[in-house]
Short mmCIF file of N, CA and C in Angstrom, two decimals:
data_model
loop_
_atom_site.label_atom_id
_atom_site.label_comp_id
_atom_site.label_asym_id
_atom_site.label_seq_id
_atom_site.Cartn_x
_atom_site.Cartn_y
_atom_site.Cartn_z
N UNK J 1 68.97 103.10 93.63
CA UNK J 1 69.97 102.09 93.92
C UNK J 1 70.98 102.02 92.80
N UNK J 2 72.73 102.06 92.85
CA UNK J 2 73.05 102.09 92.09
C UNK J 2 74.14 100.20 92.10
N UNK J 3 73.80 99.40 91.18
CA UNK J 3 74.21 98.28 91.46
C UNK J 3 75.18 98.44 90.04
N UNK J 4 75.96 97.47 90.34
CA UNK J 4 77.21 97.01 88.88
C UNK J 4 78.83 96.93 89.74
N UNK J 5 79.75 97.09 88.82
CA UNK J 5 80.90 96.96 89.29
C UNK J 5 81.09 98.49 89.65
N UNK J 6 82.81 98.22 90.48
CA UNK J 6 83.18 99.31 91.20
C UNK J 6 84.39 99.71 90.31
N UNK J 7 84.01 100.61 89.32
CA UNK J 7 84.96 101.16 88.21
C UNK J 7 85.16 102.39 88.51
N UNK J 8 86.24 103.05 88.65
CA UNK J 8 86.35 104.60 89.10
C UNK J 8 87.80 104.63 88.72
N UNK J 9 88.24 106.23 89.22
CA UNK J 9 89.32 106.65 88.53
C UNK J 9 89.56 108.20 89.57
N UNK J 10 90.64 107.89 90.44
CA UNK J 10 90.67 109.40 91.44
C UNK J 10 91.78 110.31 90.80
N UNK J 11 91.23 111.32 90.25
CA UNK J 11 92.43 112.19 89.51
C UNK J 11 93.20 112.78 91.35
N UNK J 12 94.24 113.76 90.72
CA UNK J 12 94.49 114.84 91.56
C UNK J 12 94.90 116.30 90.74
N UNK J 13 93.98 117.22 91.30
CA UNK J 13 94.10 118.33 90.31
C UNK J 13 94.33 119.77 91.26
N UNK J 14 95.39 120.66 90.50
CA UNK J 14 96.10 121.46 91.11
C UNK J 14 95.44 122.48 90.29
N UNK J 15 95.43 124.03 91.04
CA UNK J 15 95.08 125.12 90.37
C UNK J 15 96.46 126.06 90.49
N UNK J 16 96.34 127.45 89.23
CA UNK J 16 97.81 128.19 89.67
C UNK J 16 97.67 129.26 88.80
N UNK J 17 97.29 130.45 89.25
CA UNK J 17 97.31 131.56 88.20
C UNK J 17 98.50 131.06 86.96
N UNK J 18 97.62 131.18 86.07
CA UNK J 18 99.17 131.32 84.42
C UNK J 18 100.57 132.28 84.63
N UNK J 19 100.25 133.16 85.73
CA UNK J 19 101.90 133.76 85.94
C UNK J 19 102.48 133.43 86.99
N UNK J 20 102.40 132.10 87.88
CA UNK J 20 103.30 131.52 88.61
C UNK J 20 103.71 130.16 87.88
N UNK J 21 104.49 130.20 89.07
CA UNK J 21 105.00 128.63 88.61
C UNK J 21 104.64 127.50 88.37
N UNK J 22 104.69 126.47 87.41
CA UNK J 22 103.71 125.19 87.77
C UNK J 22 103.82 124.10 88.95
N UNK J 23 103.04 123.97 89.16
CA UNK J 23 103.12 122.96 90.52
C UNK J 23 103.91 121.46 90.03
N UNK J 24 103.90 121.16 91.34
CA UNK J 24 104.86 119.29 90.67
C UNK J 24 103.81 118.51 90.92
N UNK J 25 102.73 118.89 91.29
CA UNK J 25 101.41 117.78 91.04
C UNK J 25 101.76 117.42 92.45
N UNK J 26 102.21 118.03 93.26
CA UNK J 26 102.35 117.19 94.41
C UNK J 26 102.05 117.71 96.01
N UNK J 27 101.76 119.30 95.45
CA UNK J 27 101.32 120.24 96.66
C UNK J 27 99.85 119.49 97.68
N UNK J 28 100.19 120.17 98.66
CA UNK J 28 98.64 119.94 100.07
C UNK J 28 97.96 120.63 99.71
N UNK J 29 97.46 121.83 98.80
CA UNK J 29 96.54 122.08 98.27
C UNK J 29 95.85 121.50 97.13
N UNK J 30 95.14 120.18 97.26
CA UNK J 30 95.05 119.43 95.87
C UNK J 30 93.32 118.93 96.03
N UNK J 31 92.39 118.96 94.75
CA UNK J 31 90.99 119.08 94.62
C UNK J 31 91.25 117.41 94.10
N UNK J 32 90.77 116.32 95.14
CA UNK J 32 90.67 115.05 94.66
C UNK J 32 89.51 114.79 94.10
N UNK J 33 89.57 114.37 92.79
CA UNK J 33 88.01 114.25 91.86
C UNK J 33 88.20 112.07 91.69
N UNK J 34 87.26 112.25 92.14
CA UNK J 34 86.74 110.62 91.91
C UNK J 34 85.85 110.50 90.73
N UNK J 35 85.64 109.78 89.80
CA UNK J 35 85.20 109.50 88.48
C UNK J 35 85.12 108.09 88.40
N UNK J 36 82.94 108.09 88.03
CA UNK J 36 82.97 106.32 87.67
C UNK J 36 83.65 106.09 86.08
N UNK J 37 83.88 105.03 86.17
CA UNK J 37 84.51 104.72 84.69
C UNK J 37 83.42 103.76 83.97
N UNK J 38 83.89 103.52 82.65
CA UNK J 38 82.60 102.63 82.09
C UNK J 38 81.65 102.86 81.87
N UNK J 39 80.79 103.79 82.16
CA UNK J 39 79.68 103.99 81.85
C UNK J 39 78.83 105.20 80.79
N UNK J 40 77.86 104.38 80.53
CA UNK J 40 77.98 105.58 78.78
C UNK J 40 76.79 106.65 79.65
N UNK J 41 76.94 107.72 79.61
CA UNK J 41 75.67 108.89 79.32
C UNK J 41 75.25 109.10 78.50
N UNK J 42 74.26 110.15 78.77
CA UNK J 42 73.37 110.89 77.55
C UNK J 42 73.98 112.70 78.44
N UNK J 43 74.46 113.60 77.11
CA UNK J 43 74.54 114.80 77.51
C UNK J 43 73.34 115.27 76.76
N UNK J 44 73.13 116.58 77.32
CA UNK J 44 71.63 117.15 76.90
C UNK J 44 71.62 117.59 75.60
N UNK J 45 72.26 117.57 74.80
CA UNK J 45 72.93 117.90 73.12
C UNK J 45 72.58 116.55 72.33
N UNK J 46 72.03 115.53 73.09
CA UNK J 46 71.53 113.87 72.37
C UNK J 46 73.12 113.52 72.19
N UNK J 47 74.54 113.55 72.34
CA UNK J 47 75.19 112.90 72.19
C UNK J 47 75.75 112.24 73.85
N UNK J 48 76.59 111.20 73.43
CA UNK J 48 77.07 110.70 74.78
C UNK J 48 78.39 110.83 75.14
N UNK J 49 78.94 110.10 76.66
CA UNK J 49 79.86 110.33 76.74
C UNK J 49 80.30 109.20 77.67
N UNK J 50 81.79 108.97 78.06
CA UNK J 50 81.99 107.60 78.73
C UNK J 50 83.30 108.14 79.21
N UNK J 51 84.19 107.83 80.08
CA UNK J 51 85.25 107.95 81.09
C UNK J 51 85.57 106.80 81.24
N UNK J 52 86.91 106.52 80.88
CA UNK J 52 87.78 105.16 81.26
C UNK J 52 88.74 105.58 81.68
N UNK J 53 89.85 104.55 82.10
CA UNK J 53 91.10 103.97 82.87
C UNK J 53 91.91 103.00 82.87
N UNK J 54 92.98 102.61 82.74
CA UNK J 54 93.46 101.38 82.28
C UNK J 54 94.78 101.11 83.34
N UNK J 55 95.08 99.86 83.54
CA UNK J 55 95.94 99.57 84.48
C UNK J 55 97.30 100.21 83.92
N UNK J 56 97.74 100.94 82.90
CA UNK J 56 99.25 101.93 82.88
C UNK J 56 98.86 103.25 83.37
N UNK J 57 97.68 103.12 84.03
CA UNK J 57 97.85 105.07 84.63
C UNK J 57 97.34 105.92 83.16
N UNK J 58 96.26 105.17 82.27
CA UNK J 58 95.95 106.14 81.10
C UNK J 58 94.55 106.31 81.33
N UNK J 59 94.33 107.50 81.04
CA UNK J 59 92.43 107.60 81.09
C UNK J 59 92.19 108.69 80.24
N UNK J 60 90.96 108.47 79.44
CA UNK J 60 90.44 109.52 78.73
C UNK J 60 88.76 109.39 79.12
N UNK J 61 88.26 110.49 78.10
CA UNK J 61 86.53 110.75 77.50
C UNK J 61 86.78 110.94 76.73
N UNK J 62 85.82 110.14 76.00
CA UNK J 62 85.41 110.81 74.53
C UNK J 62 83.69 111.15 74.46
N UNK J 63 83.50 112.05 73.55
CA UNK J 63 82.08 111.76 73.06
C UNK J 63 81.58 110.73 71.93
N UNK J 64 80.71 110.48 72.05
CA UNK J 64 80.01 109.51 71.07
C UNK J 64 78.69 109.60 70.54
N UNK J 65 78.67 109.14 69.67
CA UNK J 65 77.32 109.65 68.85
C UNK J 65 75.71 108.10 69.34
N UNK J 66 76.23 107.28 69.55
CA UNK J 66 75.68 106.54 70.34
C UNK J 66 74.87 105.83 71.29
N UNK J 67 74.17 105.65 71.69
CA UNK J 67 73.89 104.84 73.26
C UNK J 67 74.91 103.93 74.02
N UNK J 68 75.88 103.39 73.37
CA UNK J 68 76.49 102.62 73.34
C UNK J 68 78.03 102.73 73.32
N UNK J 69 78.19 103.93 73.83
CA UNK J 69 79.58 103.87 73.13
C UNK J 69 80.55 103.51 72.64
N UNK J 70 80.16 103.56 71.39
CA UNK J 70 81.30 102.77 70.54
C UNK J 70 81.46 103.57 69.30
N UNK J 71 80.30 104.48 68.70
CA UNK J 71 81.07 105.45 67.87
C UNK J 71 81.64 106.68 68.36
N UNK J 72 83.02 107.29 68.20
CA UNK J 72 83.78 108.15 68.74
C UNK J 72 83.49 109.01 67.74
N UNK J 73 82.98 110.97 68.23
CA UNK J 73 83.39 111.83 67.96
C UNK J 73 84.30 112.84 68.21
N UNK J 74 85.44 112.54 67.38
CA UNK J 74 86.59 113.27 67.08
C UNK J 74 87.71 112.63 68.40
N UNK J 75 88.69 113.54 68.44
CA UNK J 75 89.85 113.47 69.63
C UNK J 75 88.94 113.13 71.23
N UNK J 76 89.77 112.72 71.62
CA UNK J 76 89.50 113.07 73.21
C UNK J 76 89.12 114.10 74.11
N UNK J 77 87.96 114.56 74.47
CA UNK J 77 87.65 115.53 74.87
C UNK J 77 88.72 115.95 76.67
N UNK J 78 88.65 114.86 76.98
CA UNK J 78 89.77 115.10 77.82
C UNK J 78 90.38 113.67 78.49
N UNK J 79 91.63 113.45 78.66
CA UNK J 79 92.83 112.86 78.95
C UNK J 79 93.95 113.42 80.10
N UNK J 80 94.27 112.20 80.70
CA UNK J 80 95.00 112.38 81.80
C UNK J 80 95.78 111.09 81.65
N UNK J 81 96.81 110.94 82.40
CA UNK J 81 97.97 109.69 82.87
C UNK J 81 98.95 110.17 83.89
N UNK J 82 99.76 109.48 84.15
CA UNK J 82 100.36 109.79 85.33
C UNK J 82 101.54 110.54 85.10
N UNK J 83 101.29 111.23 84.10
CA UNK J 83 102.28 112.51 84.58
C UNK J 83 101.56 113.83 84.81
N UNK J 84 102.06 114.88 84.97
CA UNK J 84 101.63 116.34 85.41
C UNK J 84 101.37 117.09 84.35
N UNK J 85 99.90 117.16 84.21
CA UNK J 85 99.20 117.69 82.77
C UNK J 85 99.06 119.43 83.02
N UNK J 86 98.69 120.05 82.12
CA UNK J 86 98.03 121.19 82.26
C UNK J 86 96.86 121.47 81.51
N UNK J 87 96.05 122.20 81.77
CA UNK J 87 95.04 123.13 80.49
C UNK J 87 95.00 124.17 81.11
N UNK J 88 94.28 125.29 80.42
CA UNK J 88 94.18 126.70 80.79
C UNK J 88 92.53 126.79 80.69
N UNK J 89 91.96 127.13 82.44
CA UNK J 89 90.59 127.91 82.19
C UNK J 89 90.61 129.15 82.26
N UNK J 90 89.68 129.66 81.52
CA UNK J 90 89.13 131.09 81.58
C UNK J 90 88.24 131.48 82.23
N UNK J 91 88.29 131.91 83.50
CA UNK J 91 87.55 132.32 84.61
C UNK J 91 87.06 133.58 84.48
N UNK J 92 86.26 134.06 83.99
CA UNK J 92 85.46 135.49 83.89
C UNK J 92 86.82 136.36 83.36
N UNK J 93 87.80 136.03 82.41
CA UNK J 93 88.63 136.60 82.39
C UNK J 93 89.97 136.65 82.77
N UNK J 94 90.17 135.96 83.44
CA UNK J 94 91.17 135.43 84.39
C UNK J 94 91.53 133.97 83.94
N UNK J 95 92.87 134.00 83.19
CA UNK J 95 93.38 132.59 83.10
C UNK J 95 93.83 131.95 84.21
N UNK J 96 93.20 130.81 83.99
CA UNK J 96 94.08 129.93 85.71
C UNK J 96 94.52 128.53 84.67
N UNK J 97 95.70 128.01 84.79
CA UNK J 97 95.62 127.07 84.81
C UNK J 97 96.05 126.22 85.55
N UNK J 98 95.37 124.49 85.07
CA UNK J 98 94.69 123.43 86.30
C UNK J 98 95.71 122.82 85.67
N UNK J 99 96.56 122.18 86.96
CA UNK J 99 97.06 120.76 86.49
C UNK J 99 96.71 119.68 87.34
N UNK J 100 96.84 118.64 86.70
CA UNK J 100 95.81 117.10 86.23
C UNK J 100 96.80 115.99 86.74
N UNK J 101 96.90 114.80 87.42
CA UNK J 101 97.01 113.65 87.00
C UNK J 101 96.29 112.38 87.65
N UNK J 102 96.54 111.55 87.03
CA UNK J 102 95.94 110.36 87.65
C UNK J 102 96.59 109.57 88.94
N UNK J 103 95.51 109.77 90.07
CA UNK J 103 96.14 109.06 91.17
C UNK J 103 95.58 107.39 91.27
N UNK J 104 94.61 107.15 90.62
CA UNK J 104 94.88 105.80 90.97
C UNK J 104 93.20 105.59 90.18
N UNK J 105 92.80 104.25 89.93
CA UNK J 105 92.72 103.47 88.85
C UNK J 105 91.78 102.66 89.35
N UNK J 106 90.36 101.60 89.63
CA UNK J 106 89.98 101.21 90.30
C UNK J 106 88.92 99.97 88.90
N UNK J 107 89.07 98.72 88.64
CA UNK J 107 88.42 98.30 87.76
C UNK J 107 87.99 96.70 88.98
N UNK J 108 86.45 96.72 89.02
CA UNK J 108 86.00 95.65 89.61
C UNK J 108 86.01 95.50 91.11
N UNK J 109 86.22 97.18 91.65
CA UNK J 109 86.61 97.13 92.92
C UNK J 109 88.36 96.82 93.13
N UNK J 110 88.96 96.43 92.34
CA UNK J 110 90.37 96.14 92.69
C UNK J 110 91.32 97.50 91.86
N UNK J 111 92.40 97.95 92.46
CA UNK J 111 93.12 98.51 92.00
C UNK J 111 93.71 98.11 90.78
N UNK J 112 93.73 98.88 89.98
CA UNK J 112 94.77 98.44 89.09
C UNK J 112 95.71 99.34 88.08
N UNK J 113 95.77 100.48 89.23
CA UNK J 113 96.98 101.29 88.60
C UNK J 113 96.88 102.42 89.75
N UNK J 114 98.43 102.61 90.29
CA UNK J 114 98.45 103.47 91.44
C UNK J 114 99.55 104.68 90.36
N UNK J 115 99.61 105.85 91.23
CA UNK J 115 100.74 107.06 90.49
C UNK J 115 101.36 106.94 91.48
N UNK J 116 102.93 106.76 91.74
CA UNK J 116 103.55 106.88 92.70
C UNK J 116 104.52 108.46 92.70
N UNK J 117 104.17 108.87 91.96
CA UNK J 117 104.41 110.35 92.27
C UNK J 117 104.97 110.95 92.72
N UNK J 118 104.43 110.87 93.90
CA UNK J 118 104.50 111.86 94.92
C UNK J 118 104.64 111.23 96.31
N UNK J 119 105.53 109.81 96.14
CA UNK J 119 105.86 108.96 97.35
C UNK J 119 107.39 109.63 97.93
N UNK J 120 107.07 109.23 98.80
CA UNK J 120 108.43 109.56 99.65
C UNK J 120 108.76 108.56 100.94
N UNK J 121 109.50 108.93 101.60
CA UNK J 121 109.75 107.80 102.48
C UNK J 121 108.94 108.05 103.88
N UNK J 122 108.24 109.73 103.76
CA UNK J 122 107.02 109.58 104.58
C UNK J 122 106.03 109.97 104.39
N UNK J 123 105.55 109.62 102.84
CA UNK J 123 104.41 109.68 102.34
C UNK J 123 103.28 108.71 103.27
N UNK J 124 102.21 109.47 103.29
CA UNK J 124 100.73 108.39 104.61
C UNK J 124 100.34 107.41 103.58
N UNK J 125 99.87 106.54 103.83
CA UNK J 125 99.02 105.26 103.04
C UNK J 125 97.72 106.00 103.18
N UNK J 126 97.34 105.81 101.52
CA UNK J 126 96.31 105.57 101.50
C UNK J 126 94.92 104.77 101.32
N UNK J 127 93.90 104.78 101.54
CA UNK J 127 92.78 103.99 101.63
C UNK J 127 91.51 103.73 100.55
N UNK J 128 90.99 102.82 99.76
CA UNK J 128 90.16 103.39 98.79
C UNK J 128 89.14 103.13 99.22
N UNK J 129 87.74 104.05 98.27
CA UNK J 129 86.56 104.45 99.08
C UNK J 129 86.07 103.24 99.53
N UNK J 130 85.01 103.13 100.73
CA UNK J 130 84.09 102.33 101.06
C UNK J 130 83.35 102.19 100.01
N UNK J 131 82.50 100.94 100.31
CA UNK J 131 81.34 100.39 99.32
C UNK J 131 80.45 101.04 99.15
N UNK J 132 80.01 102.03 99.78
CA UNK J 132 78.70 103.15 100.24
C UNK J 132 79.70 104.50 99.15
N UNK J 133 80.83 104.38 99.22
CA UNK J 133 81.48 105.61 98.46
C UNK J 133 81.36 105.21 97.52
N UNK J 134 82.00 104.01 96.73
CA UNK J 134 81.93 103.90 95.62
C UNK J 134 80.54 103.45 95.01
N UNK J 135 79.25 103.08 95.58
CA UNK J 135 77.95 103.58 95.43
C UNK J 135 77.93 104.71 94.98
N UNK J 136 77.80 105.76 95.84
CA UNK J 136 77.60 107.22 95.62
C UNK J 136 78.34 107.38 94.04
N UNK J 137 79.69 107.02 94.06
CA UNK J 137 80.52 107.52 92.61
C UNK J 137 79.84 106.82 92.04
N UNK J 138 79.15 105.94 91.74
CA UNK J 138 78.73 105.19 90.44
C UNK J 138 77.72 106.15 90.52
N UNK J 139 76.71 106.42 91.12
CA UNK J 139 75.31 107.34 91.22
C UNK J 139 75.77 108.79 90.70
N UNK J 140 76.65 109.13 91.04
CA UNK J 140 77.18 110.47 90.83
C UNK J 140 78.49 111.23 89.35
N UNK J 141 78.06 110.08 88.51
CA UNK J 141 79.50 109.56 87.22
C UNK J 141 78.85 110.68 86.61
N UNK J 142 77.55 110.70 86.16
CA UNK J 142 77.06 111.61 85.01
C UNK J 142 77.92 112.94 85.31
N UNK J 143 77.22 113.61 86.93
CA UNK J 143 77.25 114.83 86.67
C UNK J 143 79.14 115.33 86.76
N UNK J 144 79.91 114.14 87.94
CA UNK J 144 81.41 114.44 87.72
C UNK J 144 82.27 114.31 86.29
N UNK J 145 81.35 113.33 85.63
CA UNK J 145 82.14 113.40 84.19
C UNK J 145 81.58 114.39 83.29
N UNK J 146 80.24 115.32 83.52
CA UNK J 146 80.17 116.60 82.86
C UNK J 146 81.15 117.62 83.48
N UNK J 147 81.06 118.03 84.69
CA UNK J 147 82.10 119.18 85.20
C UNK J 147 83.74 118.57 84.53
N UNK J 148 83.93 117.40 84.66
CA UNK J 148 85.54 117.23 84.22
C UNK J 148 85.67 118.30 82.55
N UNK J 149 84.26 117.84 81.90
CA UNK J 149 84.82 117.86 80.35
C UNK J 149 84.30 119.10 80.19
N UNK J 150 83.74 119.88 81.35
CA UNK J 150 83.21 121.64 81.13
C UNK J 150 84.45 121.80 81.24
N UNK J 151 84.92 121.52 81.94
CA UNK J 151 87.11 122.12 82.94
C UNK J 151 87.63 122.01 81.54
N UNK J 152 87.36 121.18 80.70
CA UNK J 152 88.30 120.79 79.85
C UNK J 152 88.59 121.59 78.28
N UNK J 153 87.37 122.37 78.34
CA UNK J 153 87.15 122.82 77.11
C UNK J 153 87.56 124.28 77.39
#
């Protein structure tokens, strides 16, 4: 059972071989990653890690030495906001790089930071998860906030 508040954070992330063009963060080919926020882990190395969001469209991870997170080791392991980020993975050899931003922001169950982006005058409305979804994302924070910060390195 996963009980507490409904803290999350839905990136939108674009892929693009390193010898095309960069995307505007705004293509129909886009990998929507949902992320609980707030909450501290344990990575298998004994250090931790935590994922936040803040109502201007800013979000990072850091690691921490901790249970608790509150001591920070080093920079930000990875960061996003609402503009159109990049990093470069190395895929068996093959650079791709991913671009990143934050679509929207979720603290207590209530919104509190949308990216308007990629609005237009017939952009669809969208909907945020059910209570059973954002269950699952709280149940499911560890392992989406390890794959974010594998992407990241």
């Amino acid at each position: 059972n996963c009980d507490g508040t409904d803290d999350y954070t839905i990136t939108k992330n674009y892929k693009s071989p390193s010898s095309s063009p960069p995307p505007d963060c705004c293509e129909d080919e886009v990998l929507t990653v949902t992320a609980a926020t707030d909450i501290c882990f344990q990575y298998l190395d004994g250090n931790y890690s935590m994922a936040t969001c803040d109502s201007d469209g800013n979000g990072e991870q850091y690691k921490y030495s901790d249970d608790t997170c509150t001591t920070k080791i080093g920079d930000a392991v990875f960061s996003y906001d609402l503009t159109c980020a990049v990093f470069e993975l190395n895929a068996g050899g093959f650079p791709i790089d991913v671009y990143y931003r934050i679509d929207r922001c979720f603290s207590d169950g209530t919104e509190i930071a949308y990216n308007g982006l990629c609005d237009g005058p017939t952009a669809p409305p969208t909907q945020p998860p059910t209570k059973d979804k954002a269950n699952m994302i709280g149940c499911m924070a560890g392992l989406l906030t390890i794959i974010c910060v594998f992407l990241s390195q």
